[in-house]
PDB file of C-alpha atoms in Angstrom:
ATOM      1  CA  MET A 135      94.491 126.545 117.871  1.00  0.00           C
ATOM      2  CA  ILE A 136      93.925 123.868 120.121  1.00  0.00           C
ATOM      3  CA  VAL A 137      96.101 121.130 121.292  1.00  0.00           C
ATOM      4  CA  ALA A 138      94.714 117.946 122.601  1.00  0.00           C
ATOM      5  CA  LYS A 139      97.352 115.363 124.357  1.00  0.00           C
ATOM      6  CA  THR A 140      96.151 111.561 124.807  1.00  0.00           C
ATOM      7  CA  PRO A 141      98.316 108.924 126.307  1.00  0.00           C
ATOM      8  CA  LEU A 142      99.128 105.577 124.623  1.00  0.00           C
ATOM      9  CA  ARG A 143      98.617 102.436 126.680  1.00  0.00           C
ATOM     10  CA  ILE A 144     100.220  98.947 127.595  1.00  0.00           C
ATOM     11  CA  PRO A 145      97.808  96.327 127.974  1.00  0.00           C
ATOM     12  CA  LEU A 146      98.017  93.663 130.685  1.00  0.00           C
ATOM     13  CA  ALA A 147      95.201  91.320 130.693  1.00  0.00           C
ATOM     14  CA  GLY A 148      91.889  90.570 128.760  1.00  0.00           C
ATOM     15  CA  GLY A 149      92.734  92.184 125.665  1.00  0.00           C
ATOM     16  CA  LEU A 150      90.601  90.935 122.612  1.00  0.00           C
ATOM     17  CA  SER A 151      87.748  90.096 125.100  1.00  0.00           C
ATOM     18  CA  ASP A 152      86.638  93.852 124.102  1.00  0.00           C
ATOM     19  CA  LEU A 153      85.759  92.933 120.487  1.00  0.00           C
ATOM     20  CA  LYS A 154      82.410  93.474 119.386  1.00  0.00           C
ATOM     21  CA  SER A 155      81.783  90.283 118.368  1.00  0.00           C
ATOM     22  CA  PHE A 156      82.687  88.753 121.643  1.00  0.00           C
ATOM     23  CA  ALA A 157      82.029  91.694 124.200  1.00  0.00           C
ATOM     24  CA  SER A 158      78.344  92.407 122.588  1.00  0.00           C
ATOM     25  CA  GLN A 159      77.332  88.676 123.506  1.00  0.00           C
ATOM     26  CA  PHE A 160      79.364  87.576 126.373  1.00  0.00           C
ATOM     27  CA  GLY A 161      80.769  90.890 127.733  1.00  0.00           C
ATOM     28  CA  GLY A 162      84.687  91.805 127.808  1.00  0.00           C
ATOM     29  CA  VAL A 163      87.128  92.995 130.468  1.00  0.00           C
ATOM     30  CA  THR A 164      90.448  94.415 130.229  1.00  0.00           C
ATOM     31  CA  VAL A 165      93.285  95.456 132.528  1.00  0.00           C
ATOM     32  CA  SER A 166      95.759  98.156 131.240  1.00  0.00           C
ATOM     33  CA  SER A 167      97.543 101.576 132.071  1.00  0.00           C
ATOM     34  CA  THR A 168      98.391 104.605 130.207  1.00  0.00           C
ATOM     35  CA  ILE A 169     101.848 105.378 129.876  1.00  0.00           C
ATOM     36  CA  ASN A 170     103.936 108.969 129.326  1.00  0.00           C
ATOM     37  CA  LYS A 171     104.025 108.444 125.974  1.00  0.00           C
ATOM     38  CA  TYR A 172     101.354 110.592 123.646  1.00  0.00           C
ATOM     39  CA  VAL A 173      99.425 111.400 120.844  1.00  0.00           C
ATOM     40  CA  TYR A 174      99.041 114.983 119.951  1.00  0.00           C
ATOM     41  CA  ALA A 175      96.437 116.460 117.790  1.00  0.00           C
ATOM     42  CA  VAL A 176      96.803 120.268 116.659  1.00  0.00           C
ATOM     43  CA  VAL A 177      94.180 121.718 114.988  1.00  0.00           C
ATOM     44  CA  GLY A 178      93.059 125.468 113.814  1.00  0.00           C
ATOM     45  CA  ASP A 179      91.555 127.547 111.366  1.00  0.00           C
ATOM     46  CA  ASN A 180      92.900 127.245 107.677  1.00  0.00           C
ATOM     47  CA  LEU A 181      93.232 131.132 105.939  1.00  0.00           C
ATOM     48  CA  GLU A 182      93.247 129.311 102.733  1.00  0.00           C
ATOM     49  CA  GLY A 183      89.913 127.978 102.863  1.00  0.00           C
ATOM     50  CA  GLN A 184      90.906 124.312 102.743  1.00  0.00           C
ATOM     51  CA  PHE A 185      91.728 121.274 104.839  1.00  0.00           C
ATOM     52  CA  GLU A 186      95.452 121.047 105.200  1.00  0.00           C
ATOM     53  CA  LEU A 187      96.630 117.854 107.128  1.00  0.00           C
ATOM     54  CA  ARG A 188      99.689 116.064 108.436  1.00  0.00           C
ATOM     55  CA  TYR A 189     100.253 113.097 109.773  1.00  0.00           C
ATOM     56  CA  GLN A 190     102.692 110.180 109.413  1.00  0.00           C
ATOM     57  CA  ASN A 191     105.134 112.039 107.321  1.00  0.00           C
ATOM     58  CA  ILE A 192     102.013 112.676 104.858  1.00  0.00           C
ATOM     59  CA  TYR A 193     101.045 116.025 103.704  1.00  0.00           C
ATOM     60  CA  GLU A 194      97.554 115.982 102.289  1.00  0.00           C
ATOM     61  CA  THR A 195      95.066 118.794 101.249  1.00  0.00           C
ATOM     62  CA  ALA A 196      91.431 118.568 100.373  1.00  0.00           C
ATOM     63  CA  GLN A 197      88.304 120.969  99.702  1.00  0.00           C
ATOM     64  CA  GLU A 198      86.034 119.118 101.339  1.00  0.00           C
ATOM     65  CA  ALA A 199      86.251 116.906 104.600  1.00  0.00           C
ATOM     66  CA  ARG A 200      84.364 114.071 102.829  1.00  0.00           C
ATOM     67  CA  GLN A 201      87.449 113.945 100.096  1.00  0.00           C
ATOM     68  CA  ILE A 202      90.156 113.344 103.283  1.00  0.00           C
ATOM     69  CA  LYS A 203      91.842 110.231 102.892  1.00  0.00           C
ATOM     70  CA  HIS A 204      92.934 109.849 106.679  1.00  0.00           C
ATOM     71  CA  PRO A 205      89.820 108.046 107.621  1.00  0.00           C
ATOM     72  CA  LEU A 206      90.118 108.992 111.249  1.00  0.00           C
ATOM     73  CA  ILE A 207      90.335 112.757 110.392  1.00  0.00           C
ATOM     74  CA  ARG A 208      87.533 112.567 108.106  1.00  0.00           C
ATOM     75  CA  GLU A 209      84.872 110.621 110.441  1.00  0.00           C
ATOM     76  CA  ALA A 210      85.812 112.965 113.354  1.00  0.00           C
ATOM     77  CA  LEU A 211      85.143 115.900 111.406  1.00  0.00           C
ATOM     78  CA  ILE A 212      81.910 114.770 110.343  1.00  0.00           C
ATOM     79  CA  LEU A 213      80.812 113.526 113.418  1.00  0.00           C
ATOM     80  CA  THR A 214      81.659 116.883 115.196  1.00  0.00           C
ATOM     81  CA  GLY A 215      79.812 118.759 112.648  1.00  0.00           C
ATOM     82  CA  LEU A 216      82.924 120.617 111.157  1.00  0.00           C
ATOM     83  CA  GLU A 217      82.893 119.307 107.843  1.00  0.00           C
ATOM     84  CA  GLN A 218      82.195 122.811 106.310  1.00  0.00           C
ATOM     85  CA  ARG A 219      84.902 124.339 108.415  1.00  0.00           C
ATOM     86  CA  PRO A 220      88.181 124.670 106.597  1.00  0.00           C
ATOM     87  CA  LEU A 221      91.008 123.564 109.200  1.00  0.00           C
ATOM     88  CA  THR A 222      94.733 123.031 109.349  1.00  0.00           C
ATOM     89  CA  ILE A 223      95.203 119.424 111.331  1.00  0.00           C
ATOM     90  CA  SER A 224      98.475 117.655 112.536  1.00  0.00           C
ATOM     91  CA  ILE A 225      98.763 114.645 114.288  1.00  0.00           C
ATOM     92  CA  ILE A 226     102.328 113.702 116.001  1.00  0.00           C
ATOM     93  CA  VAL A 227     102.772 110.340 117.982  1.00  0.00           C
ATOM     94  CA  ASP A 228     105.356 109.754 120.453  1.00  0.00           C
ATOM     95  CA  LEU A 229     106.071 106.086 119.380  1.00  0.00           C
ATOM     96  CA  ALA A 230     105.830 104.716 116.011  1.00  0.00           C
ATOM     97  CA  GLY A 231     102.263 103.754 115.064  1.00  0.00           C
ATOM     98  CA  GLU A 232     101.100 100.245 113.849  1.00  0.00           C
ATOM     99  CA  SER A 233     102.769  99.023 116.915  1.00  0.00           C
ATOM    100  CA  GLY A 234     100.112  97.900 119.588  1.00  0.00           C
ATOM    101  CA  LEU A 235      99.935 100.406 122.084  1.00  0.00           C
ATOM    102  CA  GLY A 236      96.443 101.344 120.899  1.00  0.00           C
ATOM    103  CA  THR A 237      97.713 104.649 118.645  1.00  0.00           C
ATOM    104  CA  SER A 238      94.600 104.778 116.376  1.00  0.00           C
ATOM    105  CA  GLY A 239      92.210 104.800 119.681  1.00  0.00           C
ATOM    106  CA  ALA A 240      94.796 107.657 120.984  1.00  0.00           C
ATOM    107  CA  ILE A 241      94.509 109.482 117.800  1.00  0.00           C
ATOM    108  CA  THR A 242      90.628 109.530 117.402  1.00  0.00           C
ATOM    109  CA  VAL A 243      90.311 110.622 121.014  1.00  0.00           C
ATOM    110  CA  SER A 244      92.614 113.291 120.726  1.00  0.00           C
ATOM    111  CA  LEU A 245      90.860 114.683 117.289  1.00  0.00           C
ATOM    112  CA  LEU A 246      87.550 114.739 118.638  1.00  0.00           C
ATOM    113  CA  HIS A 247      88.682 116.112 121.786  1.00  0.00           C
ATOM    114  CA  ALA A 248      90.577 119.162 119.865  1.00  0.00           C
ATOM    115  CA  LEU A 249      87.526 119.758 117.450  1.00  0.00           C
ATOM    116  CA  TYR A 250      84.900 119.773 120.333  1.00  0.00           C
ATOM    117  CA  ARG A 251      87.514 122.322 122.132  1.00  0.00           C
ATOM    118  CA  LEU A 252      87.813 124.230 118.906  1.00  0.00           C
ATOM    119  CA  LYS A 253      83.725 124.552 118.791  1.00  0.00           C
ATOM    120  CA  GLY A 254      84.019 125.924 122.424  1.00  0.00           C
ATOM    121  CA  GLU A 255      82.191 122.720 123.605  1.00  0.00           C
ATOM    122  CA  GLU A 256      83.525 120.770 126.811  1.00  0.00           C
ATOM    123  CA  VAL A 257      82.643 117.144 126.661  1.00  0.00           C
ATOM    124  CA  SER A 258      83.458 114.564 129.138  1.00  0.00           C
ATOM    125  CA  LYS A 259      86.052 111.779 128.422  1.00  0.00           C
ATOM    126  CA  MET A 260      82.729 109.177 128.697  1.00  0.00           C
ATOM    127  CA  ARG A 261      81.491 111.090 125.497  1.00  0.00           C
ATOM    128  CA  LEU A 262      84.943 111.237 123.977  1.00  0.00           C
ATOM    129  CA  LEU A 263      85.544 107.488 124.320  1.00  0.00           C
ATOM    130  CA  THR A 264      82.160 106.302 123.186  1.00  0.00           C
ATOM    131  CA  GLU A 265      82.230 108.707 120.116  1.00  0.00           C
ATOM    132  CA  ALA A 266      85.841 107.145 119.365  1.00  0.00           C
ATOM    133  CA  ALA A 267      84.678 103.620 119.503  1.00  0.00           C
ATOM    134  CA  HIS A 268      81.837 104.323 117.325  1.00  0.00           C
ATOM    135  CA  ILE A 269      83.895 105.839 114.788  1.00  0.00           C
ATOM    136  CA  GLU A 270      86.506 103.083 114.971  1.00  0.00           C
ATOM    137  CA  VAL A 271      84.326 100.018 115.615  1.00  0.00           C
ATOM    138  CA  ASP A 272      80.881 100.779 113.751  1.00  0.00           C
ATOM    139  CA  ILE A 273      81.418 103.281 111.275  1.00  0.00           C
ATOM    140  CA  LEU A 274      84.878 102.143 109.978  1.00  0.00           C
ATOM    141  CA  GLU A 275      84.766  98.235 110.925  1.00  0.00           C
ATOM    142  CA  GLY A 276      88.353  99.165 111.940  1.00  0.00           C
ATOM    143  CA  ALA A 277      90.977  97.130 113.676  1.00  0.00           C
ATOM    144  CA  SER A 278      89.975  97.848 117.309  1.00  0.00           C
ATOM    145  CA  GLY A 279      87.557  96.833 119.905  1.00  0.00           C
ATOM    146  CA  TYR A 280      86.286  99.354 122.552  1.00  0.00           C
ATOM    147  CA  HIS A 281      89.549  98.951 124.635  1.00  0.00           C
ATOM    148  CA  ASP A 282      91.715 101.520 123.295  1.00  0.00           C
ATOM    149  CA  PRO A 283      89.691 104.830 123.111  1.00  0.00           C
ATOM    150  CA  SER A 284      88.526 103.818 126.530  1.00  0.00           C
ATOM    151  CA  ILE A 285      91.599 103.518 128.410  1.00  0.00           C
ATOM    152  CA  CYS A 286      93.535 106.294 126.284  1.00  0.00           C
ATOM    153  CA  ALA A 287      90.642 108.744 127.374  1.00  0.00           C
ATOM    154  CA  LEU A 288      90.199 107.846 130.756  1.00  0.00           C
ATOM    155  CA  GLY A 289      93.858 107.137 131.755  1.00  0.00           C
ATOM    156  CA  GLY A 290      95.352 105.272 134.846  1.00  0.00           C
ATOM    157  CA  LEU A 291      95.609 101.542 135.625  1.00  0.00           C
ATOM    158  CA  LYS A 292      92.087 100.331 135.311  1.00  0.00           C
ATOM    159  CA  LEU A 293      90.053  97.395 134.900  1.00  0.00           C
ATOM    160  CA  ILE A 294      87.259  98.198 132.221  1.00  0.00           C
ATOM    161  CA  GLU A 295      83.993  95.992 131.709  1.00  0.00           C
ATOM    162  CA  TYR A 296      82.476  96.164 128.239  1.00  0.00           C
ATOM    163  CA  GLN A 297      78.824  94.984 127.648  1.00  0.00           C
ATOM    164  CA  GLY A 298      78.760  95.661 123.846  1.00  0.00           C
ATOM    165  CA  SER A 299      79.760  99.056 123.614  1.00  0.00           C
ATOM    166  CA  GLU A 300      78.496  99.859 127.241  1.00  0.00           C
ATOM    167  CA  VAL A 301      81.803 100.463 129.070  1.00  0.00           C
ATOM    168  CA  LYS A 302      82.112 100.472 132.949  1.00  0.00           C
ATOM    169  CA  PRO A 303      85.448 101.429 134.046  1.00  0.00           C
ATOM    170  CA  ARG A 304      86.798 101.206 137.686  1.00  0.00           C
ATOM    171  CA  ASP A 305      90.553 102.293 138.939  1.00  0.00           C
ATOM    172  CA  ILE A 306      92.523  99.247 140.614  1.00  0.00           C
ATOM    173  CA  ALA A 307      93.234 101.252 143.756  1.00  0.00           C
ATOM    174  CA  ILE A 308      96.784 100.054 144.592  1.00  0.00           C
ATOM    175  CA  SER A 309      99.263 101.740 147.056  1.00  0.00           C
ATOM    176  CA  PRO A 310     101.948 104.345 145.943  1.00  0.00           C
ATOM    177  CA  GLU A 311     104.635 101.567 147.263  1.00  0.00           C
ATOM    178  CA  SER A 312     102.945  98.701 145.207  1.00  0.00           C
ATOM    179  CA  LYS A 313     102.713 100.915 142.118  1.00  0.00           C
ATOM    180  CA  ALA A 314     106.073 101.929 142.279  1.00  0.00           C
ATOM    181  CA  LEU A 315     107.070  98.110 142.628  1.00  0.00           C
ATOM    182  CA  PHE A 316     105.085  97.296 139.631  1.00  0.00           C
ATOM    183  CA  GLU A 317     106.281  99.942 137.725  1.00  0.00           C
ATOM    184  CA  LYS A 318     110.025  99.060 138.491  1.00  0.00           C
ATOM    185  CA  SER A 319     109.386  95.514 137.289  1.00  0.00           C
ATOM    186  CA  LEU A 320     108.916  96.349 133.888  1.00  0.00           C
ATOM    187  CA  LEU A 321     111.142  96.739 130.967  1.00  0.00           C
ATOM    188  CA  PHE A 322     109.985  97.950 127.455  1.00  0.00           C
ATOM    189  CA  PHE A 323     111.614  97.021 124.208  1.00  0.00           C
ATOM    190  CA  TYR A 324     111.258  98.145 120.762  1.00  0.00           C
ATOM    191  CA  SER A 325     111.651  95.998 117.684  1.00  0.00           C
ATOM    192  CA  GLY A 326     110.692  97.373 114.690  1.00  0.00           C
ATOM    193  CA  HIS A 327     108.135  94.839 113.664  1.00  0.00           C
ATOM    194  CA  HIS A 328     105.430  96.636 112.606  1.00  0.00           C
ATOM    195  CA  ALA A 329     101.913  95.054 111.437  1.00  0.00           C
ATOM    196  CA  LYS A 330      98.280  96.047 110.765  1.00  0.00           C
ATOM    197  CA  SER A 331      95.835  94.931 112.985  1.00  0.00           C
ATOM    198  CA  LYS A 332      92.955  94.808 110.923  1.00  0.00           C
ATOM    199  CA  PRO A 333      93.944  91.550 109.123  1.00  0.00           C
ATOM    200  CA  SER A 334      94.895  89.842 112.251  1.00  0.00           C
ATOM    201  CA  LEU A 335      91.427  90.784 114.142  1.00  0.00           C
ATOM    202  CA  ASP A 336      89.506  90.052 110.809  1.00  0.00           C
ATOM    203  CA  LEU A 337      90.538  86.580 110.802  1.00  0.00           C
ATOM    204  CA  LEU A 338      89.781  86.417 114.688  1.00  0.00           C
ATOM    205  CA  SER A 339      86.501  87.724 114.126  1.00  0.00           C
ATOM    206  CA  SER A 340      85.480  85.439 111.175  1.00  0.00           C
ATOM    207  CA  HIS A 341      86.561  82.491 113.345  1.00  0.00           C
ATOM    208  CA  ILE A 342      84.865  83.751 116.794  1.00  0.00           C
ATOM    209  CA  ARG A 343      82.918  80.621 117.392  1.00  0.00           C
ATOM    210  CA  SER A 344      86.022  78.620 118.023  1.00  0.00           C
ATOM    211  CA  ALA A 345      87.587  81.484 119.694  1.00  0.00           C
ATOM    212  CA  GLU A 346      85.121  81.807 122.168  1.00  0.00           C
ATOM    213  CA  PRO A 347      86.505  79.257 125.218  1.00  0.00           C
ATOM    214  CA  LEU A 348      89.926  80.953 124.653  1.00  0.00           C
ATOM    215  CA  LEU A 349      88.353  84.545 125.029  1.00  0.00           C
ATOM    216  CA  HIS A 350      86.497  83.292 128.029  1.00  0.00           C
ATOM    217  CA  GLU A 351      89.590  82.431 129.653  1.00  0.00           C
ATOM    218  CA  ILE A 352      91.401  85.745 128.720  1.00  0.00           C
ATOM    219  CA  LYS A 353      88.632  87.710 129.891  1.00  0.00           C
ATOM    220  CA  GLY A 354      89.222  85.739 133.311  1.00  0.00           C
ATOM    221  CA  LEU A 355      92.530  86.994 133.246  1.00  0.00           C
ATOM    222  CA  GLY A 356      91.255  90.400 133.814  1.00  0.00           C
ATOM    223  CA  TYR A 357      89.637  89.633 136.897  1.00  0.00           C
ATOM    224  CA  GLY A 358      92.434  87.475 138.226  1.00  0.00           C
ATOM    225  CA  LEU A 359      95.233  90.121 137.648  1.00  0.00           C
ATOM    226  CA  GLU A 360      92.870  93.083 139.347  1.00  0.00           C
ATOM    227  CA  GLN A 361      92.950  90.710 142.252  1.00  0.00           C
ATOM    228  CA  ALA A 362      96.849  89.994 141.903  1.00  0.00           C
ATOM    229  CA  PHE A 363      97.190  93.880 142.077  1.00  0.00           C
ATOM    230  CA  LEU A 364      94.676  94.348 145.175  1.00  0.00           C
ATOM    231  CA  SER A 365      96.853  91.914 146.753  1.00  0.00           C
ATOM    232  CA  ALA A 366     100.170  93.068 145.858  1.00  0.00           C
ATOM    233  CA  ASN A 367     101.269  89.814 144.481  1.00  0.00           C
ATOM    234  CA  LEU A 368     104.166  90.849 142.170  1.00  0.00           C
ATOM    235  CA  PRO A 369     105.194  87.113 140.933  1.00  0.00           C
ATOM    236  CA  LYS A 370     101.135  86.473 140.152  1.00  0.00           C
ATOM    237  CA  ILE A 371     101.051  89.835 137.984  1.00  0.00           C
ATOM    238  CA  ALA A 372     103.809  89.022 135.862  1.00  0.00           C
ATOM    239  CA  GLU A 373     102.584  85.325 135.271  1.00  0.00           C
ATOM    240  CA  ILE A 374      99.147  86.647 134.538  1.00  0.00           C
ATOM    241  CA  ILE A 375     100.875  89.230 131.808  1.00  0.00           C
ATOM    242  CA  GLY A 376     102.810  85.927 130.378  1.00  0.00           C
ATOM    243  CA  GLU A 377      99.643  84.024 130.473  1.00  0.00           C
ATOM    244  CA  GLN A 378      97.777  86.635 128.599  1.00  0.00           C
ATOM    245  CA  GLN A 379     100.668  86.283 125.804  1.00  0.00           C
ATOM    246  CA  ARG A 380     100.398  82.296 125.750  1.00  0.00           C
ATOM    247  CA  LEU A 381      96.545  82.471 125.071  1.00  0.00           C
ATOM    248  CA  LYS A 382      96.574  84.978 122.478  1.00  0.00           C
ATOM    249  CA  GLN A 383      99.129  82.977 120.705  1.00  0.00           C
ATOM    250  CA  LEU A 384      96.369  79.996 120.508  1.00  0.00           C
ATOM    251  CA  LEU A 385      93.772  82.363 119.179  1.00  0.00           C
ATOM    252  CA  PRO A 386      93.072  82.438 115.072  1.00  0.00           C
ATOM    253  CA  GLY A 387      94.617  85.802 114.026  1.00  0.00           C
ATOM    254  CA  LYS A 388      98.025  86.863 113.418  1.00  0.00           C
ATOM    255  CA  PHE A 389      99.596  86.464 116.572  1.00  0.00           C
ATOM    256  CA  ILE A 390     102.903  84.276 116.332  1.00  0.00           C
ATOM    257  CA  ASP A 391     105.694  83.510 114.229  1.00  0.00           C
ATOM    258  CA  ASP A 392     109.206  82.289 114.725  1.00  0.00           C
ATOM    259  CA  TYR A 393     110.383  85.846 116.151  1.00  0.00           C
ATOM    260  CA  VAL A 394     107.159  85.795 118.662  1.00  0.00           C
ATOM    261  CA  ARG A 395     108.242  82.356 119.659  1.00  0.00           C
ATOM    262  CA  ASP A 396     111.749  83.301 119.914  1.00  0.00           C
ATOM    263  CA  ILE A 397     111.317  86.176 121.942  1.00  0.00           C
ATOM    264  CA  VAL A 398     108.939  85.000 124.482  1.00  0.00           C
ATOM    265  CA  LYS A 399     111.491  81.853 124.817  1.00  0.00           C
ATOM    266  CA  ARG A 400     114.361  84.299 125.340  1.00  0.00           C
ATOM    267  CA  VAL A 401     112.439  86.226 128.005  1.00  0.00           C
ATOM    268  CA  ARG A 402     111.161  83.239 129.634  1.00  0.00           C
ATOM    269  CA  SER A 403     114.428  81.718 130.055  1.00  0.00           C
ATOM    270  CA  THR A 404     115.744  84.450 132.418  1.00  0.00           C
ATOM    271  CA  GLY A 405     112.357  84.083 134.884  1.00  0.00           C
ATOM    272  CA  ALA A 406     110.670  86.988 133.724  1.00  0.00           C
ATOM    273  CA  TYR A 407     107.410  86.991 131.424  1.00  0.00           C
ATOM    274  CA  ALA A 408     106.700  88.676 127.990  1.00  0.00           C
ATOM    275  CA  GLN A 409     103.911  90.524 126.392  1.00  0.00           C
ATOM    276  CA  LEU A 410     103.690  91.560 122.837  1.00  0.00           C
ATOM    277  CA  PRO A 411     100.855  94.253 123.034  1.00  0.00           C
ATOM    278  CA  GLY A 412      97.767  94.387 120.533  1.00  0.00           C
ATOM    279  CA  GLY A 413      95.721  92.268 118.351  1.00  0.00           C
ATOM    280  CA  LYS A 414      98.798  91.609 116.191  1.00  0.00           C
ATOM    281  CA  ILE A 415     102.528  90.934 116.265  1.00  0.00           C
ATOM    282  CA  SER A 416     103.985  94.020 117.958  1.00  0.00           C
ATOM    283  CA  ALA A 417     106.462  96.217 117.358  1.00  0.00           C
ATOM    284  CA  PHE A 418     106.882  96.489 121.129  1.00  0.00           C
ATOM    285  CA  VAL A 419     108.024  93.889 123.895  1.00  0.00           C
ATOM    286  CA  ILE A 420     106.509  94.270 127.711  1.00  0.00           C
ATOM    287  CA  VAL A 421     108.333  92.680 130.071  1.00  0.00           C
ATOM    288  CA  CYS A 422     107.938  91.877 133.788  1.00  0.00           C
ATOM    289  CA  CYS A 423     110.642  90.879 135.996  1.00  0.00           C
ATOM    290  CA  PRO A 424     109.261  89.793 139.214  1.00  0.00           C
ATOM    291  CA  ASN A 425     112.133  88.859 140.829  1.00  0.00           C
ATOM    292  CA  GLY A 426     114.608  91.236 139.580  1.00  0.00           C
ATOM    293  CA  GLU A 427     115.669  89.753 136.153  1.00  0.00           C
ATOM    294  CA  HIS A 428     116.213  93.085 134.394  1.00  0.00           C
ATOM    295  CA  ALA A 429     119.912  92.420 133.480  1.00  0.00           C
ATOM    296  CA  ALA A 430     119.553  89.130 132.285  1.00  0.00           C
ATOM    297  CA  VAL A 431     116.359  90.338 130.390  1.00  0.00           C
ATOM    298  CA  ARG A 432     118.500  93.446 128.842  1.00  0.00           C
ATOM    299  CA  GLU A 433     121.247  90.650 127.901  1.00  0.00           C
ATOM    300  CA  ALA A 434     118.770  88.256 126.218  1.00  0.00           C
ATOM    301  CA  LEU A 435     117.157  90.855 124.086  1.00  0.00           C
ATOM    302  CA  LYS A 436     120.133  93.661 123.675  1.00  0.00           C
ATOM    303  CA  ASP A 437     119.430  93.225 119.839  1.00  0.00           C
ATOM    304  CA  LEU A 438     116.248  95.195 120.486  1.00  0.00           C
ATOM    305  CA  LYS A 439     116.042  99.047 121.504  1.00  0.00           C
ATOM    306  CA  GLU A 440     114.896  99.339 125.185  1.00  0.00           C
ATOM    307  CA  VAL A 441     112.374 102.569 125.865  1.00  0.00           C
ATOM    308  CA  TYR A 442     111.928 104.129 129.155  1.00  0.00           C
ATOM    309  CA  PHE A 443     108.460 105.012 130.195  1.00  0.00           C
ATOM    310  CA  GLN A 444     106.336 105.700 133.377  1.00  0.00           C
ATOM    311  CA  LEU A 445     102.690 104.707 134.190  1.00  0.00           C
ATOM    312  CA  GLU A 446     100.220 107.989 133.531  1.00  0.00           C
ATOM    313  CA  THR A 447      97.515 108.512 135.956  1.00  0.00           C
ATOM    314  CA  GLU A 448      95.877 111.086 133.602  1.00  0.00           C
ATOM    315  CA  GLY A 449      93.708 110.755 130.353  1.00  0.00           C
ATOM    316  CA  THR A 450      93.002 113.182 127.505  1.00  0.00           C
ATOM    317  CA  LYS A 451      93.619 116.644 127.870  1.00  0.00           C
ATOM    318  CA  ALA A 452      92.972 119.730 125.490  1.00  0.00           C
ATOM    319  CA  THR A 453      94.207 123.275 125.641  1.00  0.00           C
ATOM    320  CA  GLU A 454      94.051 126.596 123.866  1.00  0.00           C
ATOM    321  CA  ILE A 455      97.264 127.873 122.701  1.00  0.00           C
TER     322      ILE A 455
END
């Protein structure tokens, strides 16, 4: 039996410039970090001669891989050439899905990693992220760009450039002291406001021409954030995280409603900056407190559930048990 473990991620700047319709023409850039919350894919042979699947409190069986309802599982089996090998597959997620934390990208990377390991093949993280993005963006025409599978596979705090499907990552090399200060400045809350990304991103893609000026600004935020990290400028880091949210709300798509306006206003009134991650109205809120506004933010968002996390430096892993 193989277990693959892939971290979820928090986006910080540049998100949505990685969408195929923009990145293939102009190039995109994101700055983000993985966190110590994970997706697990558990894969083993099925002695009953069928596919037996467990995910999101759903139990599914199928005699053939192409009959599997879960699209990521189905396409991962086909891509890895395991559609004729009956398997038991379970997907376990630390935090709720459809939440803006890159869950589908992490699931796809974990599935591919576990399936290749089951075949006895050791494949690179770059191959895993490329094939995961191919499944989500090209085969399924899904609700994602190239960002999520890339950062979830690679791990760490990274700036990633996208020229279409070509991915060029680089670490943002900050000192342990700067990393600790940034990590300490972050708060993370769960609201329970789940939404699907695809309707929002489909709307954005259908209006991509009018969105291009804003997406160029968002892309610029990625490079600006990298420089803010390298100069250990925490107030600037926080400001850019908040600016990402402001610009996203101006895009065509399902990025803003009265709830979002209220959350952002409450956080900003404390002096801190909020971002609701993902290509939709997220179930989570990331807050950066550049000047120790933690207590005020906790009071302002006391109706939400605080979630504790740390930044993760490593990407996907797979092991046999």
